[in-house]
Coordinates of N, CA and C in Angstrom, one line a residue:
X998 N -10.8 -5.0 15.9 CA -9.7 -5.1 16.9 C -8.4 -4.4 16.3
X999 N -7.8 -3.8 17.1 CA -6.6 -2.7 16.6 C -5.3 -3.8 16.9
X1000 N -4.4 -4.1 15.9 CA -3.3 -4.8 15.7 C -2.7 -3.8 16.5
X1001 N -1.8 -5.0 17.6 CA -0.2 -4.0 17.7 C 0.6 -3.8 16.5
X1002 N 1.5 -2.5 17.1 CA 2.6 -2.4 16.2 C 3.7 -3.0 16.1
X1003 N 4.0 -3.7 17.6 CA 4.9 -4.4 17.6 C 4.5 -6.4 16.8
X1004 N 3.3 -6.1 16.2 CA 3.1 -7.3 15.8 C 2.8 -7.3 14.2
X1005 N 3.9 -8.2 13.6 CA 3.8 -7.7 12.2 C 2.5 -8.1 11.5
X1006 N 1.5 -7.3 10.4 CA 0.5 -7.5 9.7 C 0.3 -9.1 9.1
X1007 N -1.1 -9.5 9.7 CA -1.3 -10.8 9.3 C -1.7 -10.8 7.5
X1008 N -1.3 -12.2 6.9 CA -1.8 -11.9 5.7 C -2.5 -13.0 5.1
X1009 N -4.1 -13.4 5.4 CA -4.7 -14.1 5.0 C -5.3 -14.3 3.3
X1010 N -4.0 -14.1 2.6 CA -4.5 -14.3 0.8 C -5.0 -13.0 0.4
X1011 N -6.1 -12.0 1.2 CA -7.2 -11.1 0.4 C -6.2 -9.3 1.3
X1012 N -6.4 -8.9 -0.1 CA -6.4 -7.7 0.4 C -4.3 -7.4 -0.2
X1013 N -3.8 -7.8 -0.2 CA -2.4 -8.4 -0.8 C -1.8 -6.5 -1.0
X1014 N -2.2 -6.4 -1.5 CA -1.3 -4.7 -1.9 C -1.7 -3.9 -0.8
X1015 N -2.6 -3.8 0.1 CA -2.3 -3.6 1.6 C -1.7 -3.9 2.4
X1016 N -1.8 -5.2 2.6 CA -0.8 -6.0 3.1 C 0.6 -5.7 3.0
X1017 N 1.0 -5.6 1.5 CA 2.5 -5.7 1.3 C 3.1 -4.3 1.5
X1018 N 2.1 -3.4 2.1 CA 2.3 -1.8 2.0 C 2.7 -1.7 3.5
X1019 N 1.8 -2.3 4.3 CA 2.1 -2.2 5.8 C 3.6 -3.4 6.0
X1020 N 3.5 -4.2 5.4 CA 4.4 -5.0 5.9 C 6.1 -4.5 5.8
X1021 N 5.9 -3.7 3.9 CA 7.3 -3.5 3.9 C 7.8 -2.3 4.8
X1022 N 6.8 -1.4 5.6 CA 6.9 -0.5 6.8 C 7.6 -0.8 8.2
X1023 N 6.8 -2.2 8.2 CA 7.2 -3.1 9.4 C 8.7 -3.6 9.4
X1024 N 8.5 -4.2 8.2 CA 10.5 -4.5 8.0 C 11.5 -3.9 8.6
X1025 N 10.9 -2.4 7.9 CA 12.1 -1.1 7.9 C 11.8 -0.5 8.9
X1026 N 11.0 -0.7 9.9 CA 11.0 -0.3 11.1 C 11.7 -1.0 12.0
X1027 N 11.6 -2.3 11.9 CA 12.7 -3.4 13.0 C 14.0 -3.2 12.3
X1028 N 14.3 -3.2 11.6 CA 15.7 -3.2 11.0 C 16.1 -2.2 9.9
X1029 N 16.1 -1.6 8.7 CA 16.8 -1.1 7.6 C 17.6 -2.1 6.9
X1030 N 18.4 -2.7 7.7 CA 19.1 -3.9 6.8 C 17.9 -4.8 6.7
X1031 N 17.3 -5.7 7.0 CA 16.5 -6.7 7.0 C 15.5 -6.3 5.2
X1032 N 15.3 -5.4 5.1 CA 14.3 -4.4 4.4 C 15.4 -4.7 3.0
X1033 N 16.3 -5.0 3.0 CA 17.2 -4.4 2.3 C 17.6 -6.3 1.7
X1034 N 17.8 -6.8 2.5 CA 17.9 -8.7 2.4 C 16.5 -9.0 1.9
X1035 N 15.3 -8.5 1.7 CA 14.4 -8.7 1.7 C 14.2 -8.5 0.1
X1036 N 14.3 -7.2 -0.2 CA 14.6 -6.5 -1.9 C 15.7 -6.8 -2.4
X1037 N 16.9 -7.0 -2.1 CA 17.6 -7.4 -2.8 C 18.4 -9.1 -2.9
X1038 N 17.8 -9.3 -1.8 CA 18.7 -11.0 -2.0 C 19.5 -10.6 -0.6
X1039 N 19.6 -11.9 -0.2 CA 21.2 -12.3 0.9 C 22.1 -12.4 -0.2
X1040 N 23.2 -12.3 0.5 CA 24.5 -12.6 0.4 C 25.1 -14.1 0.8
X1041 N 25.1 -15.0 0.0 CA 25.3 -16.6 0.2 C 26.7 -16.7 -0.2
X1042 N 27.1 -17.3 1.1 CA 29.0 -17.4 0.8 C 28.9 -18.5 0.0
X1043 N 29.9 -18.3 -0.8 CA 30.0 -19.3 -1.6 C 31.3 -20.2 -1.0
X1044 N 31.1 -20.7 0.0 CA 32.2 -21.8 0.7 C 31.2 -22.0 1.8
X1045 N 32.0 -23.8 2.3 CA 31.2 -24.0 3.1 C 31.0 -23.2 4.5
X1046 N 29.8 -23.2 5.4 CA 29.7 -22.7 6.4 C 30.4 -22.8 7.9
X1047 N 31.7 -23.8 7.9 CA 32.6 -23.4 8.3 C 33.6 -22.6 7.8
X1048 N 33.5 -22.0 7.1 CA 34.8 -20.6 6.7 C 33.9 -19.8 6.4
X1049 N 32.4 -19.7 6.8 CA 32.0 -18.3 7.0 C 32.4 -17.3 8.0
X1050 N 32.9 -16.2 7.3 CA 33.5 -14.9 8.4 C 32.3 -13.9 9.1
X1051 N 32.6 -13.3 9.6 CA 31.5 -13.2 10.8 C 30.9 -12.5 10.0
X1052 N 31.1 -11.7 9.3 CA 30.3 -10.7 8.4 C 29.3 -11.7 7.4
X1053 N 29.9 -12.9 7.1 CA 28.4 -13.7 6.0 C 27.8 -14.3 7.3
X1054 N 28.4 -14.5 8.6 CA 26.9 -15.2 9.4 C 26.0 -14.2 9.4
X1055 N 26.7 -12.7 9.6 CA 25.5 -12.0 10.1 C 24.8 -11.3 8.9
X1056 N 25.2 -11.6 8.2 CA 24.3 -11.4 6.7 C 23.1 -12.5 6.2
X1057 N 23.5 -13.6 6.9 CA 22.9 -14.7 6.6 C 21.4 -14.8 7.7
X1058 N 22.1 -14.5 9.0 CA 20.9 -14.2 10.4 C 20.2 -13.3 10.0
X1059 N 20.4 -12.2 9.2 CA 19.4 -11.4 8.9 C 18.3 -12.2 7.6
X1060 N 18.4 -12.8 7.0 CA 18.5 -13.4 6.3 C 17.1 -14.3 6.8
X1061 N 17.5 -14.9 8.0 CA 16.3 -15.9 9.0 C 16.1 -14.6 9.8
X1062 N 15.8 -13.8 10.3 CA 15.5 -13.2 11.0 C 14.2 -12.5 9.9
X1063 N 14.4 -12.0 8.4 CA 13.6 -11.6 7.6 C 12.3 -12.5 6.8
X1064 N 12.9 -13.7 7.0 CA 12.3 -14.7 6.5 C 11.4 -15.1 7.8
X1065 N 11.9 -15.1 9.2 CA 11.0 -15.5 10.3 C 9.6 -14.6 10.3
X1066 N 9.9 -13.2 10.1 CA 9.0 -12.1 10.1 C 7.8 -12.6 9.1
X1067 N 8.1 -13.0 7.9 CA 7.3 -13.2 7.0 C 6.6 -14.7 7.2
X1068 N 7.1 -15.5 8.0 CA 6.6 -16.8 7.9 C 5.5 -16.6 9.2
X1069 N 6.0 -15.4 9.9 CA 5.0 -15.2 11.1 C 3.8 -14.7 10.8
X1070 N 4.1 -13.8 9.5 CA 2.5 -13.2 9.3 C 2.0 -13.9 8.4
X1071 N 2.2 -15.4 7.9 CA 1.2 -16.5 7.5 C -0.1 -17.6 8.1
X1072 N -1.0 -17.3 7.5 CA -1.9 -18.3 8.2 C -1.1 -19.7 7.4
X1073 N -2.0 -21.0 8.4 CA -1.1 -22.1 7.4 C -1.3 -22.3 5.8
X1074 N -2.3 -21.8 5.1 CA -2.7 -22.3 3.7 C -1.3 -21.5 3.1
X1075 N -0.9 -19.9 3.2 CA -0.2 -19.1 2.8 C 1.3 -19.8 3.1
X1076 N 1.6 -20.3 4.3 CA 2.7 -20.9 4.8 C 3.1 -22.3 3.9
X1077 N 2.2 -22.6 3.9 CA 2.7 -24.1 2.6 C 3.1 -23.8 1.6
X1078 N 2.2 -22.7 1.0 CA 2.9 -22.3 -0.8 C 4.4 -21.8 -0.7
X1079 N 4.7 -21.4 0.7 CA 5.7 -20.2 0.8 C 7.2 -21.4 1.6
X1080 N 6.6 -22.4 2.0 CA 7.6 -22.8 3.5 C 8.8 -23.2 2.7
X1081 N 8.7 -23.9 1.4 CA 10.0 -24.3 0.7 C 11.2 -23.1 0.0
X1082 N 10.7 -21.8 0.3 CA 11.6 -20.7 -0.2 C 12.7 -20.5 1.1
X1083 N 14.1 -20.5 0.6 CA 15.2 -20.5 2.1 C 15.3 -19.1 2.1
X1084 N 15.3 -18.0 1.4 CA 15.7 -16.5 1.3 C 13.9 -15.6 1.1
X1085 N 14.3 -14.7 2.3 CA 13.2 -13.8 2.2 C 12.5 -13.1 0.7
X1086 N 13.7 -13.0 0.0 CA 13.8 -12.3 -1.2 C 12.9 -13.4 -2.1
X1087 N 12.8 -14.7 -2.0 CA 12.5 -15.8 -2.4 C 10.9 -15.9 -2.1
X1088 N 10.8 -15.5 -0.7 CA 9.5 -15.4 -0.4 C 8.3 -13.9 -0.9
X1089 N 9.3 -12.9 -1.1 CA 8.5 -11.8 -1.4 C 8.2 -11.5 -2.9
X1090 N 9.1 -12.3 -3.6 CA 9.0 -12.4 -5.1 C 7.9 -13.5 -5.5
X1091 N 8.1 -14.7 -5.1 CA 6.6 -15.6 -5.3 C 5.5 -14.9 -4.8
X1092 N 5.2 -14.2 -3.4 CA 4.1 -13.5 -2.9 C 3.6 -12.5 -4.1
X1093 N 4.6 -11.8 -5.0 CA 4.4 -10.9 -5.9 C 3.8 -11.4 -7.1
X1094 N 4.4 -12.4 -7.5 CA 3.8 -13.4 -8.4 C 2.2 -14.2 -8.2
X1095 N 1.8 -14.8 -7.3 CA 1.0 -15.2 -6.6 C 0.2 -14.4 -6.5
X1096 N 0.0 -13.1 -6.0 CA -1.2 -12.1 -5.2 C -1.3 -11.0 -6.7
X1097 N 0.1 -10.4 -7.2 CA -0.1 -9.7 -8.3 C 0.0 -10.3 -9.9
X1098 N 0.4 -11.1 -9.6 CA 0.6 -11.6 -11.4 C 1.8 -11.3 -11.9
X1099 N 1.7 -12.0 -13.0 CA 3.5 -11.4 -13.8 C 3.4 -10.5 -13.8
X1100 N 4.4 -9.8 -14.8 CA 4.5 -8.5 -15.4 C 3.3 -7.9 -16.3
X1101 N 3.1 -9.4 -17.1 CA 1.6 -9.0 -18.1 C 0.9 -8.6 -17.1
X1102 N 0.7 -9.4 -16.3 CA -0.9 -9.1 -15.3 C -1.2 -7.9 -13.9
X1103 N 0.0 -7.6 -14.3 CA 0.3 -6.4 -13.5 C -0.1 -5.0 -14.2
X1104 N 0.6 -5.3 -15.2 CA -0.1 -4.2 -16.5 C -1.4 -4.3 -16.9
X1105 N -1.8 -5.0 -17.0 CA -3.3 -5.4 -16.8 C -3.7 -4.8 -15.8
X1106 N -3.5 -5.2 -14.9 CA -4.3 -4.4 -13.4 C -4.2 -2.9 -13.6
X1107 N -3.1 -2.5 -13.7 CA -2.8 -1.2 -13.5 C -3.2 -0.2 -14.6
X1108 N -3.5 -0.8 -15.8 CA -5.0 -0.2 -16.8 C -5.8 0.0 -16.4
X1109 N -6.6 -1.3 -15.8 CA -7.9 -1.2 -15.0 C -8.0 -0.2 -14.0
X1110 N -7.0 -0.4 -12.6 CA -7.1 0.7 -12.0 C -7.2 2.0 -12.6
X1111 N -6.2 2.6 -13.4 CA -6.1 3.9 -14.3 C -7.6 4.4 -14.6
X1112 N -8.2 3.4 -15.3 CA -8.9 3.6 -16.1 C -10.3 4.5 -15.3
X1113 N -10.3 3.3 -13.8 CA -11.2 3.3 -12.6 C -10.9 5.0 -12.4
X1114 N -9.4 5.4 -12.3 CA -9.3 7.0 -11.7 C -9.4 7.7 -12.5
X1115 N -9.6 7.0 -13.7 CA -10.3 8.8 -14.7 C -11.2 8.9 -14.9
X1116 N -11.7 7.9 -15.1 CA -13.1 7.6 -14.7 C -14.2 7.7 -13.4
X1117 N -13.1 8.3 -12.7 CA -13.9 8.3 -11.1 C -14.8 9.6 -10.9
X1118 N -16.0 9.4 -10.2 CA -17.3 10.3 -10.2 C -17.7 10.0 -8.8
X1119 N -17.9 10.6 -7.9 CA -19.1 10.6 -6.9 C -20.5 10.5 -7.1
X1120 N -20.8 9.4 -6.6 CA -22.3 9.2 -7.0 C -23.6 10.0 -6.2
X1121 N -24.2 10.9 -7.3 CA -25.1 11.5 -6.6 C -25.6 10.7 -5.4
X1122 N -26.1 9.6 -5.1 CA -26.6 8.9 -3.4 C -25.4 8.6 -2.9
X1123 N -24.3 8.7 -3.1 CA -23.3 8.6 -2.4 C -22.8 9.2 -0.8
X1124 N -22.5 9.0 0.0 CA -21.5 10.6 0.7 C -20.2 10.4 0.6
X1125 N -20.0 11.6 1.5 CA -18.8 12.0 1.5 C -17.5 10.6 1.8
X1126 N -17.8 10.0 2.5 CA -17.3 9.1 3.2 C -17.3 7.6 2.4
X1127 N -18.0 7.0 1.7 CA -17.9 6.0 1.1 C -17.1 6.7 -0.5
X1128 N -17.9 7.8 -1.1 CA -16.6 8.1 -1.8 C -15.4 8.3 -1.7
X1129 N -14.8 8.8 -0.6 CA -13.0 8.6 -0.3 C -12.9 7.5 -0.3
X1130 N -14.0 5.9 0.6 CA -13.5 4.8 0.6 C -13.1 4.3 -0.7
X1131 N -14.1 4.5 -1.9 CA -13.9 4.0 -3.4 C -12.2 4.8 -3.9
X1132 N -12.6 5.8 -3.7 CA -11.1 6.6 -4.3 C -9.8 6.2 -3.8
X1133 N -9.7 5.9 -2.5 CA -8.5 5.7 -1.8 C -8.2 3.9 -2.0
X1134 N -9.4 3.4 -2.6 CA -9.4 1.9 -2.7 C -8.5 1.8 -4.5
X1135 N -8.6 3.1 -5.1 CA -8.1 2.9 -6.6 C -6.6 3.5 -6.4
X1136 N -6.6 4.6 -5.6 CA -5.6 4.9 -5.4 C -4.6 4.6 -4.8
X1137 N -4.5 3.4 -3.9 CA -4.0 2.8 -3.1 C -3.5 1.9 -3.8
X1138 N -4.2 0.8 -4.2 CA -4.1 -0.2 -5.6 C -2.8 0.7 -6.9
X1139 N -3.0 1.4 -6.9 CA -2.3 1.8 -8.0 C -0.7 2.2 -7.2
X1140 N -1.0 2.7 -5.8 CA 0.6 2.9 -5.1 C 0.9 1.4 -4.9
X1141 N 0.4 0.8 -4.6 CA 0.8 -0.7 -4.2 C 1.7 -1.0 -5.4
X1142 N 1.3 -1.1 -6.9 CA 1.5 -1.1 -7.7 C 2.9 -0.6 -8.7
X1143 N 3.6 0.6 -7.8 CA 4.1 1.7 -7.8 C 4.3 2.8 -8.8
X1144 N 2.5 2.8 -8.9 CA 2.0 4.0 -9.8 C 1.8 5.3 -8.9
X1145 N 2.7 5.6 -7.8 CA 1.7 6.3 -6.7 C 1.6 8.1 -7.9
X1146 N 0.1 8.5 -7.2 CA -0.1 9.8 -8.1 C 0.1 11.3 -6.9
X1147 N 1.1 12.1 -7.2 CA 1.0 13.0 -6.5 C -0.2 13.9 -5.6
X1148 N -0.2 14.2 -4.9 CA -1.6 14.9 -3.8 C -1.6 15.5 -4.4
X1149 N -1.3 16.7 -5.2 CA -2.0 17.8 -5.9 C -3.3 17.1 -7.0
X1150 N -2.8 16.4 -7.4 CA -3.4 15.6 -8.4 C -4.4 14.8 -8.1
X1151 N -4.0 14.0 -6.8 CA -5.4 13.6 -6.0 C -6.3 14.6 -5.6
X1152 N -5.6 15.5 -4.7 CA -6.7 17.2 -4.3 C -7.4 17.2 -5.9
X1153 N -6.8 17.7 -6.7 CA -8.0 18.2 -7.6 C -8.6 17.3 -8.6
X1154 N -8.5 15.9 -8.7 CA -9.5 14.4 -9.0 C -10.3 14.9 -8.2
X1155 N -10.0 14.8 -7.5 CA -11.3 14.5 -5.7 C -12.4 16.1 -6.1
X1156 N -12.0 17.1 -6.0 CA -12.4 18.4 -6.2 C -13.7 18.0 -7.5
X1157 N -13.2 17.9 -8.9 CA -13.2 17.9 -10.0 C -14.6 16.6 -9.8
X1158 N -14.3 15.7 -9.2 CA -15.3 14.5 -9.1 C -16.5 14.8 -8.5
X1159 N -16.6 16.2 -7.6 CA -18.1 15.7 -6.8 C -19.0 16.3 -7.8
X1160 N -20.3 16.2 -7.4 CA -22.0 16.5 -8.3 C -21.6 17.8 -8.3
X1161 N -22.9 18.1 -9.3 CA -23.1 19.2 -9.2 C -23.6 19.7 -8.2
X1162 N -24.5 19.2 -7.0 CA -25.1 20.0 -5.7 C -23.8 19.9 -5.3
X1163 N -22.9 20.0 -5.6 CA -21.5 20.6 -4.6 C -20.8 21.3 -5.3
X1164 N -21.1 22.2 -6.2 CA -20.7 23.3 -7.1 C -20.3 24.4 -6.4
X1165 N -21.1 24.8 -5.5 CA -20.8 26.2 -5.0 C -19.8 25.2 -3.7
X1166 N -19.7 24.7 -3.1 CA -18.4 23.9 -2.2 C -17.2 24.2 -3.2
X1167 N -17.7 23.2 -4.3 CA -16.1 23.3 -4.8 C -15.8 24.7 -5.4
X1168 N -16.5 25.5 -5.6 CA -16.5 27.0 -5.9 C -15.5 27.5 -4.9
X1169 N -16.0 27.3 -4.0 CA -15.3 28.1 -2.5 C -14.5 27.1 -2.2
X1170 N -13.9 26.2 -2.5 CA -13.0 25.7 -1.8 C -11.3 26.2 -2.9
X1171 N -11.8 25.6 -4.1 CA -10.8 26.5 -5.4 C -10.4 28.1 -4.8
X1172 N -11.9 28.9 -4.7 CA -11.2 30.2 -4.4 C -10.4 31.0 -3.0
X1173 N -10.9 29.5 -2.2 CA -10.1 29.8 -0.7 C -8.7 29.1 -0.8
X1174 N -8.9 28.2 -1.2 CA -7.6 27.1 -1.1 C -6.6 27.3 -2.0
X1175 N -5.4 27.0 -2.1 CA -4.4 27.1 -2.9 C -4.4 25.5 -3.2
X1176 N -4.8 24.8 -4.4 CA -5.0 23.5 -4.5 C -3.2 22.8 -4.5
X1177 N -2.2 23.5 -4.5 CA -1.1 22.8 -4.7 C -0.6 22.6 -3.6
X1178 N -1.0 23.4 -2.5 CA -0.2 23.0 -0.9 C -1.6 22.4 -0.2
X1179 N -2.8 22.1 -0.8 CA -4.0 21.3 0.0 C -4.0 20.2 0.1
X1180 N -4.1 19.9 1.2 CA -3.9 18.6 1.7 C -4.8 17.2 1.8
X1181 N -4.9 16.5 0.9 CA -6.4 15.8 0.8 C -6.4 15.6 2.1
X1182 N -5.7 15.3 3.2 CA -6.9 15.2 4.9 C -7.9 16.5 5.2
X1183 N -7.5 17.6 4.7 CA -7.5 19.1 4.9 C -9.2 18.8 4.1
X1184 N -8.6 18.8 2.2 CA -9.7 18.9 1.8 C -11.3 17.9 2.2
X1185 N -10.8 16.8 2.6 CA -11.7 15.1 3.6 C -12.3 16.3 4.4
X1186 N -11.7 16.9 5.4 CA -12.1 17.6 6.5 C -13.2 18.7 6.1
X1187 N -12.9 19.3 4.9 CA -13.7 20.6 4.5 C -15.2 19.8 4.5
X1188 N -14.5 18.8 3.4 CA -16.2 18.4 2.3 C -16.9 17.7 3.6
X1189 N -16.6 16.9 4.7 CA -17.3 15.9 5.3 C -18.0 17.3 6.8
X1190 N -17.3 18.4 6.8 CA -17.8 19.6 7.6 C -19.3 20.5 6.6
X1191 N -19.2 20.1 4.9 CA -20.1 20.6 4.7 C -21.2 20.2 4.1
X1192 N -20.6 18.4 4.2 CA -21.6 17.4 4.4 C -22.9 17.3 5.8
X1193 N -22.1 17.6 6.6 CA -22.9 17.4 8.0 C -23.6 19.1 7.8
X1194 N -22.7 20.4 7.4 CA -23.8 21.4 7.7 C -25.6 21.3 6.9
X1195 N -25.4 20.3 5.9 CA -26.0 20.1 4.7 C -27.2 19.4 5.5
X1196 N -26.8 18.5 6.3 CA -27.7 17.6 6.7 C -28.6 18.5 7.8
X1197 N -28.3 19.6 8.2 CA -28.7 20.2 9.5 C -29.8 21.2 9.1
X1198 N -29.7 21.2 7.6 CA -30.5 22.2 7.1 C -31.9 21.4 6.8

């Protein structure tokens, strides 16, 4: 089933650095400020809420307006860990703790992943198509993370990774393409065109 856009990404515990990729899109699409109450904190008057001037109410409504967004894309299990935080900022920081780990465990992950992308190979029974899924599954993880790695650098992983029965491919794609302005959709598009001529032979 295809989600609307106008409905923010649900987040059922699994999948978390997906999640928090589309969602922080979503923010900054309904608002820019909201996005912004979100990363950096509200602004809490420090007097009581009768001598708030209009500028701390509407700092503060953004404030529940950012926090509503996020309490909407909880199922209930996610909504209990989360319902006692009053500031969005409150809620996206435990989410970060919770789904990624501290700091240690963050660095942790993001060895692992590393380690997955230099180590990454196309497996001879593989195709074309489940290899991008594995690749874009490390590489994604690692943007989530905000290790993101430049396209040139992905283009030529990806290039550098297939078998050898795709030698003369990647032969001819190197000496047609200019690998610095190729586009991994571009390059996806070549290999999965010379995946199928492959099959026809």
């Amino acid at each position: 089933m295809t989600q609307s856009i106008d409905k923010q990404p649900f987040f059922d515990g699994t999948y978390y650095a997906h999640w928090k990729t589309k969602m922080k899109f979503f923010i900054k699409s309904r608002d820019y400020k909201l996005w912004d109450i979100v990363e950096d904190g509200p602004f809490v008057p420090q007097r009581s809420k009768a001598e708030w001037s209009v500028d701390d109410r509407k700092k503060m409504e953004l404030n529940c307006k950012a926090l509503h967004i996020l309490f909407c894309a909880f199922g209930p299990s996610i909504y209990e860990k989360m319902s006692s935080c009053e500031s969005a900022k409150e809620v996206w920081d435990k989410l970060e703790v919770t789904y990624e780990g501290t700091d240690e465990v963050k660095e942790t992950n993001i060895g692992l992943l590393t380690l997955e992308y230099e180590n990454f190979k196309m497996d001879p029974e593989e195709n074309i198509e489940k290899m991008f899924d594995r690749f874009s599954t490390i590489t994604n993880g690692l943007k989530g993370y905000g290790e993101a790695i430049l396209e040139e650098k992905l283009v030529r992983k990806l290039i550098y990774s297939l078998p050898e029965s795709w030698d003369s491919k990647r032969t001819a794609i190197i000496e047609a393409k200019n690998l610095k302005t190729l586009k991994l959709d571009e390059l996806m598009g070549s290999l999965l065109t010379n995946q199928i001529m492959k099959k026809k032979k």
